[in-house]
Short mmCIF file of C-alpha atoms and ligand atoms in Angstrom, two decimals:
data_model
loop_
_atom_site.label_atom_id
_atom_site.label_comp_id
_atom_site.label_asym_id
_atom_site.label_seq_id
_atom_site.Cartn_x
_atom_site.Cartn_y
_atom_site.Cartn_z
CA MET A 1 -31.55 0.06 11.04
CA ARG A 2 -30.92 3.69 12.62
CA LYS A 3 -33.87 5.53 14.00
CA TYR A 4 -33.80 9.29 14.30
CA ARG A 5 -36.45 10.75 16.49
CA VAL A 6 -37.23 14.32 15.59
CA ARG A 7 -39.46 16.54 17.47
CA GLY A 8 -40.67 19.44 15.41
CA GLY A 9 -41.50 22.99 16.43
CA ASN A 10 -38.21 24.60 17.59
CA ARG A 11 -36.50 27.32 15.60
CA ILE A 12 -32.91 26.63 14.49
CA CYS A 13 -30.99 29.64 15.78
CA GLY A 14 -27.44 30.40 16.83
CA ALA A 15 -23.99 29.65 15.31
CA LEU A 16 -22.23 26.54 14.07
CA GLY A 17 -18.87 25.70 12.54
CA ILE A 18 -18.77 23.67 9.31
CA GLY A 19 -16.45 20.74 9.03
CA GLY A 20 -14.48 19.28 6.00
CA ALA A 21 -16.22 18.16 2.88
CA LYS A 22 -16.85 14.50 2.30
CA ASN A 23 -16.65 15.00 -1.56
CA ALA A 24 -13.22 16.56 -1.20
CA ALA A 25 -11.87 14.17 1.44
CA LEU A 26 -12.70 11.02 -0.40
CA PRO A 27 -10.64 11.72 -3.63
CA ILE A 28 -7.90 13.09 -1.38
CA LEU A 29 -7.70 9.73 0.41
CA ALA A 30 -7.41 7.95 -2.96
CA ALA A 31 -4.67 10.42 -3.91
CA VAL A 32 -2.65 9.62 -0.83
CA LEU A 33 -1.77 6.26 -2.63
CA LEU A 34 0.12 8.19 -5.23
CA SER A 35 2.73 9.62 -2.77
CA GLU A 36 5.71 8.22 -0.89
CA GLY A 37 5.83 8.85 2.82
CA GLU A 38 3.59 10.56 5.35
CA SER A 39 0.60 12.80 4.58
CA VAL A 40 -1.42 14.63 7.26
CA ILE A 41 -4.92 15.68 6.34
CA HIS A 42 -6.74 18.12 8.68
CA ASN A 43 -10.43 18.80 8.88
CA CYS A 44 -11.40 15.36 7.72
CA PRO A 45 -15.07 14.59 8.39
CA ASN A 46 -15.62 11.66 10.78
CA ILE A 47 -18.17 9.85 8.71
CA ALA A 48 -18.89 6.28 7.47
CA ASP A 49 -17.58 6.83 3.91
CA ILE A 50 -14.20 8.09 5.38
CA ASP A 51 -14.08 4.86 7.51
CA SER A 52 -14.51 2.73 4.52
CA SER A 53 -11.74 4.66 2.70
CA ILE A 54 -9.44 4.11 5.72
CA GLU A 55 -10.13 0.45 5.66
CA ILE A 56 -9.39 0.40 1.94
CA LEU A 57 -6.05 2.24 2.62
CA ARG A 58 -5.18 -0.12 5.39
CA HIS A 59 -5.99 -3.19 3.13
CA LEU A 60 -3.47 -1.64 0.64
CA GLY A 61 -0.76 -1.51 3.27
CA CYS A 62 -1.00 2.10 4.63
CA ARG A 63 -0.77 2.91 8.22
CA VAL A 64 -3.56 5.31 9.08
CA ASP A 65 -4.38 7.19 12.34
CA PHE A 66 -7.54 9.27 12.73
CA VAL A 67 -7.70 11.47 15.78
CA GLN A 68 -10.10 14.39 16.02
CA ASN A 69 -10.61 15.09 12.34
CA THR A 70 -6.90 14.79 11.62
CA LEU A 71 -5.88 11.83 9.56
CA THR A 72 -2.22 10.79 9.28
CA VAL A 73 -1.48 8.22 6.49
CA ASN A 74 1.87 6.55 6.14
CA ASN A 75 2.13 4.96 2.70
CA PRO A 76 5.12 2.63 2.36
CA GLY A 77 3.77 1.75 -1.22
CA PRO A 78 0.80 -0.54 -2.02
CA THR A 79 1.25 -4.10 -0.99
CA THR A 80 -1.71 -5.34 -3.11
CA THR A 81 -3.46 -3.91 -6.18
CA GLU A 82 -6.65 -5.88 -5.53
CA LEU A 83 -9.42 -3.82 -3.83
CA PRO A 84 -11.72 -5.49 -1.39
CA THR A 85 -15.13 -6.01 -3.00
CA GLU A 86 -17.02 -5.67 0.24
CA LEU A 87 -15.65 -2.13 0.84
CA VAL A 88 -15.86 -0.96 -2.74
CA SER A 89 -19.47 -1.99 -3.10
CA LYS A 90 -20.33 0.29 -0.14
CA MET A 91 -19.63 3.62 -1.84
CA ARG A 92 -19.36 4.85 -5.39
CA SER A 93 -16.29 6.95 -4.83
CA SER A 94 -14.13 3.87 -4.33
CA ILE A 95 -13.87 3.92 -8.13
CA LEU A 96 -11.31 6.74 -7.49
CA PHE A 97 -8.87 4.14 -6.18
CA MET A 98 -8.76 2.76 -9.69
CA GLY A 99 -7.23 5.85 -11.11
CA ALA A 100 -4.85 6.30 -8.24
CA LEU A 101 -3.67 2.59 -8.23
CA LEU A 102 -3.38 2.47 -11.94
CA GLY A 103 -1.21 5.65 -11.71
CA ARG A 104 1.04 4.23 -8.89
CA CYS A 105 1.22 0.54 -9.73
CA ARG A 106 -0.03 0.39 -13.30
CA GLU A 107 -2.46 -2.39 -12.26
CA VAL A 108 -5.73 -2.78 -10.35
CA THR A 109 -8.51 -5.23 -9.68
CA ILE A 110 -11.69 -3.55 -8.56
CA ALA A 111 -15.52 -4.49 -8.39
CA SER A 112 -18.14 -2.20 -9.92
CA PRO A 113 -18.68 0.44 -7.18
CA GLY A 114 -21.80 0.83 -5.11
CA GLY A 115 -23.27 3.95 -3.49
CA CYS A 116 -26.68 5.58 -3.21
CA GLN A 117 -29.34 4.38 -5.56
CA ILE A 118 -30.08 7.53 -7.46
CA GLY A 119 -29.92 6.35 -11.07
CA SER A 120 -27.91 3.98 -13.10
CA ARG A 121 -24.75 5.92 -12.32
CA PRO A 122 -22.51 4.43 -14.96
CA ILE A 123 -18.69 4.67 -14.99
CA ASP A 124 -18.22 4.55 -18.78
CA LEU A 125 -16.38 7.96 -18.85
CA HIS A 126 -13.93 6.78 -16.30
CA LEU A 127 -13.09 3.65 -18.23
CA LYS A 128 -12.99 5.34 -21.54
CA GLY A 129 -10.53 7.91 -20.25
CA LEU A 130 -8.28 5.39 -18.57
CA ARG A 131 -8.26 3.30 -21.80
CA LYS A 132 -7.38 6.27 -23.93
CA MET A 133 -4.34 6.66 -21.59
CA GLY A 134 -3.24 3.17 -22.31
CA ALA A 135 -4.90 0.98 -19.80
CA VAL A 136 -6.30 -2.41 -20.88
CA ILE A 137 -9.50 -3.10 -18.89
CA ASN A 138 -11.33 -6.36 -18.89
CA GLU A 139 -14.54 -7.12 -17.03
CA GLU A 140 -15.53 -10.47 -15.74
CA ASN A 141 -18.10 -11.63 -13.01
CA GLY A 142 -18.52 -8.11 -11.73
CA LEU A 143 -14.72 -7.48 -11.40
CA MET A 144 -12.68 -5.16 -13.53
CA TYR A 145 -9.01 -5.97 -14.27
CA ALA A 146 -7.02 -3.02 -15.42
CA LYS A 147 -3.35 -2.96 -16.45
CA ALA A 148 -1.16 -0.55 -18.28
CA GLU A 149 2.38 -1.00 -19.52
CA ALA A 150 2.69 2.77 -19.30
CA LEU A 151 0.01 5.39 -18.81
CA LYS A 152 0.51 8.12 -21.46
CA GLY A 153 -0.70 11.68 -21.47
CA THR A 154 -3.52 12.38 -24.10
CA GLN A 155 -6.41 14.56 -24.78
CA ILE A 156 -9.77 13.37 -23.29
CA TYR A 157 -13.11 14.82 -24.04
CA LEU A 158 -15.68 13.91 -21.46
CA LYS A 159 -19.08 13.70 -23.15
CA GLU A 160 -20.87 14.37 -19.75
CA VAL A 161 -19.72 16.63 -16.99
CA SER A 162 -18.65 14.16 -14.29
CA VAL A 163 -17.07 15.01 -10.99
CA GLY A 164 -15.85 11.41 -10.44
CA ALA A 165 -14.49 10.97 -13.95
CA THR A 166 -12.65 14.25 -13.82
CA GLU A 167 -11.10 13.30 -10.43
CA ASN A 168 -10.23 9.74 -11.54
CA LEU A 169 -8.42 10.82 -14.69
CA ILE A 170 -6.50 13.70 -12.79
CA LEU A 171 -5.40 10.82 -10.42
CA ALA A 172 -4.27 8.62 -13.26
CA ALA A 173 -2.54 11.42 -15.03
CA VAL A 174 -0.33 13.00 -12.33
CA LEU A 175 2.22 10.13 -12.58
CA ALA A 176 1.66 9.37 -16.21
CA GLN A 177 4.12 10.17 -19.09
CA GLY A 178 3.57 13.59 -20.69
CA GLU A 179 0.65 15.91 -20.72
CA THR A 180 -3.04 14.97 -20.23
CA THR A 181 -5.62 17.48 -21.25
CA LEU A 182 -9.29 16.89 -19.88
CA LEU A 183 -11.94 18.83 -22.00
CA ASN A 184 -15.40 19.42 -20.56
CA ALA A 185 -14.03 18.76 -17.15
CA ALA A 186 -16.24 19.25 -14.07
CA ARG A 187 -15.60 22.48 -12.22
CA GLU A 188 -16.67 21.59 -8.56
CA PRO A 189 -14.58 23.26 -5.77
CA GLU A 190 -13.82 19.80 -4.52
CA ILE A 191 -11.89 19.19 -7.68
CA VAL A 192 -9.86 22.43 -6.93
CA ASP A 193 -9.24 21.08 -3.45
CA LEU A 194 -8.02 17.74 -4.74
CA ALA A 195 -5.73 19.59 -7.18
CA ARG A 196 -4.34 21.73 -4.31
CA PHE A 197 -3.62 18.59 -2.40
CA LEU A 198 -1.86 16.91 -5.42
CA LYS A 199 0.10 20.06 -6.20
CA SER A 200 1.37 20.31 -2.63
CA MET A 201 2.75 16.73 -3.20
CA GLY A 202 4.50 17.89 -6.19
CA ALA A 203 2.10 17.34 -9.02
CA VAL A 204 1.70 19.81 -11.98
CA ILE A 205 -1.88 20.64 -12.65
CA HIS A 206 -3.27 23.69 -14.39
CA GLY A 207 -6.89 24.71 -14.79
CA ALA A 208 -8.68 22.80 -12.04
CA GLY A 209 -12.00 24.52 -11.44
CA THR A 210 -12.35 25.25 -15.16
CA SER A 211 -13.48 23.03 -17.89
CA THR A 212 -9.99 22.29 -19.39
CA VAL A 213 -7.60 20.78 -16.87
CA ARG A 214 -4.06 20.16 -17.95
CA ILE A 215 -1.87 17.64 -16.04
CA THR A 216 1.89 17.15 -16.70
CA GLY A 217 3.04 13.86 -15.38
CA VAL A 218 5.91 13.72 -12.89
CA LYS A 219 8.07 10.82 -11.63
CA LYS A 220 7.24 10.91 -7.82
CA LEU A 221 5.09 12.60 -5.45
CA ARG A 222 5.81 13.22 -1.77
CA GLY A 223 3.73 13.24 1.38
CA THR A 224 2.21 16.63 2.39
CA THR A 225 -0.08 18.40 4.93
CA HIS A 226 -3.43 19.59 3.82
CA ARG A 227 -6.71 21.05 5.29
CA VAL A 228 -9.89 19.75 3.67
CA MET A 229 -12.32 22.51 2.41
CA PRO A 230 -15.53 23.02 4.14
CA ASP A 231 -18.60 21.01 3.15
CA ARG A 232 -20.90 22.97 0.97
CA ILE A 233 -23.72 20.42 1.24
CA VAL A 234 -23.64 20.18 4.98
CA ALA A 235 -23.56 24.00 5.18
CA GLY A 236 -26.63 24.16 2.78
CA THR A 237 -28.39 21.46 5.03
CA PHE A 238 -28.01 23.58 8.15
CA LEU A 239 -29.13 26.79 6.32
CA LEU A 240 -32.24 25.09 5.13
CA ALA A 241 -32.97 23.67 8.63
CA ALA A 242 -32.97 27.35 9.85
CA ALA A 243 -35.08 28.49 6.77
CA MET A 244 -37.68 25.79 7.35
CA THR A 245 -37.99 26.47 11.07
CA LEU A 246 -38.07 30.24 10.47
CA GLY A 247 -34.82 30.60 12.38
CA ASP A 248 -31.74 32.70 12.45
CA LEU A 249 -28.39 30.86 11.89
CA THR A 250 -24.74 31.80 11.39
CA LEU A 251 -22.42 29.35 9.88
CA THR A 252 -18.65 29.75 10.23
CA GLY A 253 -15.68 28.23 8.70
CA ILE A 254 -17.12 28.24 5.09
CA ASN A 255 -16.52 30.01 1.82
CA PRO A 256 -19.65 31.94 0.92
CA HIS A 257 -18.60 31.91 -2.73
CA ASP A 258 -18.72 28.16 -2.90
CA ILE A 259 -22.42 28.06 -1.77
CA LYS A 260 -23.67 31.01 -4.09
CA ALA A 261 -26.17 28.73 -5.92
CA ILE A 262 -27.55 27.55 -2.68
CA THR A 263 -27.85 31.08 -1.05
CA ALA A 264 -29.31 32.59 -4.33
CA ASN A 265 -32.27 30.16 -4.07
CA LEU A 266 -32.61 30.72 -0.20
CA ARG A 267 -32.97 34.51 -1.08
CA ALA A 268 -35.49 33.63 -3.70
CA MET A 269 -37.47 31.87 -0.90
CA GLY A 270 -37.46 35.09 1.11
CA CYS A 271 -34.47 34.51 3.48
CA THR A 272 -32.15 37.35 4.25
CA ILE A 273 -28.42 36.28 3.72
CA LYS A 274 -25.41 38.23 4.98
CA GLU A 275 -22.02 36.97 3.90
CA LYS A 276 -18.67 37.66 5.45
CA PRO A 277 -15.36 36.28 4.11
CA ALA A 278 -15.72 32.99 6.11
CA SER A 279 -19.20 33.05 7.52
CA VAL A 280 -22.91 33.26 6.29
CA ARG A 281 -25.88 34.43 8.34
CA LEU A 282 -29.46 33.44 7.43
CA ARG A 283 -32.54 35.06 8.81
CA ALA A 284 -35.72 33.44 7.66
CA PRO A 285 -38.84 35.34 6.69
CA ARG A 286 -42.29 34.71 8.38
CA GLN A 287 -43.12 32.35 5.67
CA LEU A 288 -40.94 30.81 2.88
CA ILE A 289 -41.87 31.60 -0.69
CA ALA A 290 -42.00 29.03 -3.37
CA ILE A 291 -39.48 28.99 -6.28
CA PRO A 292 -41.48 28.81 -9.56
CA HIS A 293 -38.83 26.68 -11.34
CA PHE A 294 -35.32 25.62 -10.77
CA ILE A 295 -33.01 23.06 -12.16
CA THR A 296 -30.12 21.06 -10.80
CA GLU A 297 -26.88 21.32 -12.71
CA ALA A 298 -23.19 20.70 -12.54
CA HIS A 299 -21.24 23.39 -10.66
CA PRO A 300 -21.58 26.53 -10.70
CA GLY A 301 -25.24 25.60 -11.20
CA PHE A 302 -27.55 24.40 -8.41
CA PRO A 303 -26.19 21.12 -6.88
CA THR A 304 -28.20 18.04 -7.15
CA ASP A 305 -27.15 17.09 -3.61
CA MET A 306 -29.20 19.91 -2.29
CA GLN A 307 -32.41 19.12 -4.32
CA PRO A 308 -33.96 16.65 -1.68
CA THR A 309 -33.53 19.19 1.25
CA PHE A 310 -34.88 22.04 -0.94
CA VAL A 311 -37.89 19.91 -1.89
CA ALA A 312 -38.50 19.37 1.87
CA ALA A 313 -38.13 23.09 2.53
CA LEU A 314 -40.41 24.06 -0.49
CA SER A 315 -43.13 21.77 1.04
CA THR A 316 -43.87 24.39 3.53
CA ALA A 317 -43.35 27.46 1.30
CA LYS A 318 -46.24 29.71 -0.03
CA GLY A 319 -47.03 28.78 -3.67
CA THR A 320 -46.09 26.19 -6.14
CA SER A 321 -42.37 25.22 -6.94
CA VAL A 322 -41.16 23.12 -9.79
CA VAL A 323 -37.75 21.35 -9.40
CA GLU A 324 -36.19 19.73 -12.43
CA GLU A 325 -33.62 17.16 -11.62
CA ARG A 326 -31.20 17.08 -14.60
CA VAL A 327 -28.04 15.30 -13.11
CA PHE A 328 -29.42 12.00 -11.85
CA GLU A 329 -32.18 10.02 -13.38
CA SER A 330 -34.09 8.80 -10.30
CA ARG A 331 -33.62 11.09 -7.36
CA ALA A 332 -37.11 11.59 -5.94
CA ALA A 333 -37.54 8.73 -3.39
CA HIS A 334 -37.76 11.42 -0.64
CA ALA A 335 -40.88 12.83 -2.15
CA THR A 336 -42.95 9.69 -1.39
CA GLU A 337 -41.86 9.93 2.23
CA LEU A 338 -42.47 13.69 2.41
CA ILE A 339 -46.11 13.10 1.18
CA ARG A 340 -46.55 10.77 4.24
CA MET A 341 -45.77 13.79 6.42
CA GLY A 342 -48.60 15.85 4.60
CA ALA A 343 -46.57 17.39 1.78
CA ASN A 344 -48.44 17.97 -1.50
CA ILE A 345 -45.86 16.78 -4.11
CA VAL A 346 -46.27 15.24 -7.64
CA VAL A 347 -43.40 13.55 -9.32
CA THR A 348 -43.57 12.91 -13.08
CA SER A 349 -43.39 9.30 -14.22
CA ASP A 350 -39.68 9.81 -15.47
CA GLU A 351 -38.86 11.10 -11.85
CA ARG A 352 -37.29 14.17 -13.49
CA VAL A 353 -39.73 16.76 -12.58
CA ILE A 354 -41.12 17.43 -8.89
CA VAL A 355 -43.93 19.76 -8.43
CA ILE A 356 -44.45 21.03 -4.87
CA LYS A 357 -47.54 22.82 -3.69
CA GLY A 358 -46.52 24.32 -0.37
CA ARG A 359 -48.55 23.76 2.78
CA PRO A 360 -48.46 25.68 5.99
CA HIS A 361 -47.48 22.63 8.09
CA LEU A 362 -46.25 19.17 7.80
CA HIS A 363 -47.13 16.49 10.41
CA GLY A 364 -45.03 13.83 12.14
CA ALA A 365 -44.85 10.40 10.74
CA THR A 366 -42.66 7.29 10.45
CA VAL A 367 -40.67 7.58 7.24
CA HIS A 368 -37.85 5.71 5.57
CA SER A 369 -34.67 7.23 4.34
CA LYS A 370 -33.68 5.81 0.91
CA ASP A 371 -30.43 7.66 0.38
CA LEU A 372 -28.04 10.00 2.07
CA ARG A 373 -29.44 13.50 1.01
CA GLY A 374 -33.06 12.24 1.02
CA GLY A 375 -32.50 11.00 4.59
CA ALA A 376 -31.30 14.48 5.56
CA ALA A 377 -34.35 16.01 3.92
CA LEU A 378 -36.62 13.85 6.16
CA ILE A 379 -34.87 15.02 9.32
CA LEU A 380 -35.38 18.75 8.20
CA ALA A 381 -39.07 18.07 7.49
CA GLY A 382 -39.39 16.55 10.96
CA LEU A 383 -37.88 19.74 12.40
CA ALA A 384 -40.45 21.78 10.79
CA ALA A 385 -43.32 19.32 11.32
CA GLN A 386 -45.95 19.31 14.05
CA ALA A 387 -45.28 16.53 16.61
CA GLU A 388 -42.89 13.76 16.31
CA THR A 389 -41.19 12.14 13.28
CA LEU A 390 -39.27 8.88 13.19
CA VAL A 391 -36.77 8.66 10.29
CA LEU A 392 -35.69 4.96 9.74
CA ASP A 393 -32.32 5.05 8.13
CA ASN A 394 -30.08 2.18 6.92
CA GLY A 395 -26.86 3.95 7.73
CA TYR A 396 -27.15 6.42 4.77
CA ILE A 397 -27.15 9.61 6.85
CA GLU A 398 -23.98 8.73 8.75
CA ARG A 399 -22.22 8.30 5.38
CA GLY A 400 -22.17 11.96 4.80
CA TYR A 401 -23.13 13.91 8.03
CA GLU A 402 -20.86 13.96 11.05
CA SER A 403 -22.78 14.11 14.34
CA LEU A 404 -26.00 15.46 12.72
CA PRO A 405 -28.41 14.97 15.71
CA GLU A 406 -25.87 16.60 18.12
CA ASN A 407 -25.17 19.57 15.73
CA LEU A 408 -28.84 20.18 15.18
CA THR A 409 -29.41 20.06 18.96
CA LYS A 410 -26.70 22.61 19.50
CA ILE A 411 -28.69 25.06 17.44
CA GLY A 412 -32.11 24.45 18.92
CA GLY A 413 -33.24 21.18 17.21
CA ASP A 414 -34.68 18.31 19.03
CA VAL A 415 -33.13 15.20 17.32
CA ILE A 416 -31.83 12.03 18.82
CA LEU A 417 -30.43 8.91 17.33
CA GLN A 418 -32.26 6.22 19.26
CA PRO A 419 -30.39 3.18 20.37
C1 UD1 B 1 -20.21 13.30 -7.29
C2 UD1 B 1 -20.55 13.50 -5.85
C3 UD1 B 1 -22.06 13.39 -5.57
C4 UD1 B 1 -22.80 14.32 -6.45
C5 UD1 B 1 -22.32 14.14 -7.98
C6 UD1 B 1 -23.04 15.33 -8.90
C7 UD1 B 1 -18.64 12.62 -4.71
C8 UD1 B 1 -17.88 11.53 -3.92
N1 UD1 B 1 -19.87 12.41 -5.11
O1 UD1 B 1 -20.76 12.00 -7.63
O2 UD1 B 1 -22.28 13.67 -4.24
O3 UD1 B 1 -24.20 14.15 -6.35
O4 UD1 B 1 -20.84 14.29 -8.03
O5 UD1 B 1 -22.66 16.50 -8.34
O6 UD1 B 1 -17.90 13.66 -5.06
N2 UD1 B 1 -22.03 9.89 -15.67
C9 UD1 B 1 -21.98 9.06 -16.72
N3 UD1 B 1 -20.81 8.27 -16.98
C10 UD1 B 1 -19.81 8.30 -16.03
C11 UD1 B 1 -19.91 9.07 -14.90
C12 UD1 B 1 -21.00 9.87 -14.77
O7 UD1 B 1 -22.91 9.05 -17.58
O8 UD1 B 1 -18.82 7.51 -16.30
C13 UD1 B 1 -23.24 10.72 -15.44
C14 UD1 B 1 -23.93 10.32 -14.13
O9 UD1 B 1 -24.83 9.11 -14.35
C15 UD1 B 1 -24.69 11.42 -13.66
C16 UD1 B 1 -23.75 12.54 -14.15
O10 UD1 B 1 -22.82 11.96 -15.09
O11 UD1 B 1 -25.90 11.59 -14.48
C17 UD1 B 1 -22.87 13.20 -13.08
O12 UD1 B 1 -22.31 12.30 -12.23
P1 UD1 B 1 -20.90 12.48 -11.50
O13 UD1 B 1 -20.53 13.89 -11.61
O14 UD1 B 1 -19.87 11.46 -12.16
O15 UD1 B 1 -21.19 12.05 -10.02
P2 UD1 B 1 -20.25 11.30 -9.09
O16 UD1 B 1 -18.85 11.65 -9.36
O17 UD1 B 1 -20.54 9.91 -8.92
#
């Protein structure tokens, strides 16, 4: 159990550089399996989910070095097609190794993946798409056995917009025979980054970042060098920390365009946002203003991963905010903990609608982080609260944030990870 001790009351001010995105680096590490030779990946975040992916790559026979956010992977070709259940069950994104191994070896054995408990999180779209490409998938005792004589390009309509399914099917399609067309594909910038990586390895992909993605299979991919895009959600988290503490923060190394949905809501809360080509400055108002109603959606809509931190920030805003969670079915565990800190929040019984009546102050408390972004929300609440907050966390926060206490301290926060 990790214990973050947060002392509230300091304004978050200054400048901070933003590192590489977890949600871009994870599919890229699965994509490495498709190539032959060495790949060098710069700006890779040093977080627990990347450690798990590195362990999976080593289990599959890759040589991996990770030095100062640069990852060098040497892939002589997978030595096994069985993925280690213990590692797979740690994070949902390990399902992406299914598409990559099927693409490369035409065979894979994988357990149903784990991850944050924020709803049932099915993988039916992944399996349906892979089956349509020719994979035979049998499930027995929690394991999935997938095999394909040949993977064949086809047209796949995704009935829900799914980031993971879009990425998994791109990974399976790049070495398949012929053309695969994904309809109703997710449009997240991380998918564009994955496509950029695959294209630099020799893949043929058109339309990544739009809802129709066309992939023409090639025979082989080579190793490459790539720089992972900046983390939109980490950037949003720091901006909210500044907003909640009525601070003034400049983030560098980010693409303002990728965080438009986040900065639009920060503006609606009264913050002044100034954008430059690779930086964003936020100046908070004297008091944050509530947002009457907003919804979480697939990109380019407001990202569900920012919902918990916005709920924390809106707890101290003037007026009543209504947040509708439309992507995941139960993503409100942070609300109960924020209530312990004095927040006035009501969650509907289906956990889809969160109503927040802002209060001038939250107070310190001992709270439990129940998932990655919910944990970050509690730390932010602690920064804005009076007195001391203890966030007890089962390792969720380190899955997605590199050196969060150190980075917050650099910009004026008082957060330590207690031994
Ligand atoms: C990815 C992100 C996660 C983010 C989420 C939504 C990574 C590693 N994780 O997760 O941080 O919160 O996108 O932006 O990139 N669904 C189905 N069937 C499927 C797959 C998904 O019904 O086969 C549903 C899910 O239950 C959910 C919705 O589709 O309601 C979106 O999920 P999806 O986009 O697949 O999320 P992930 O890829 O798991």
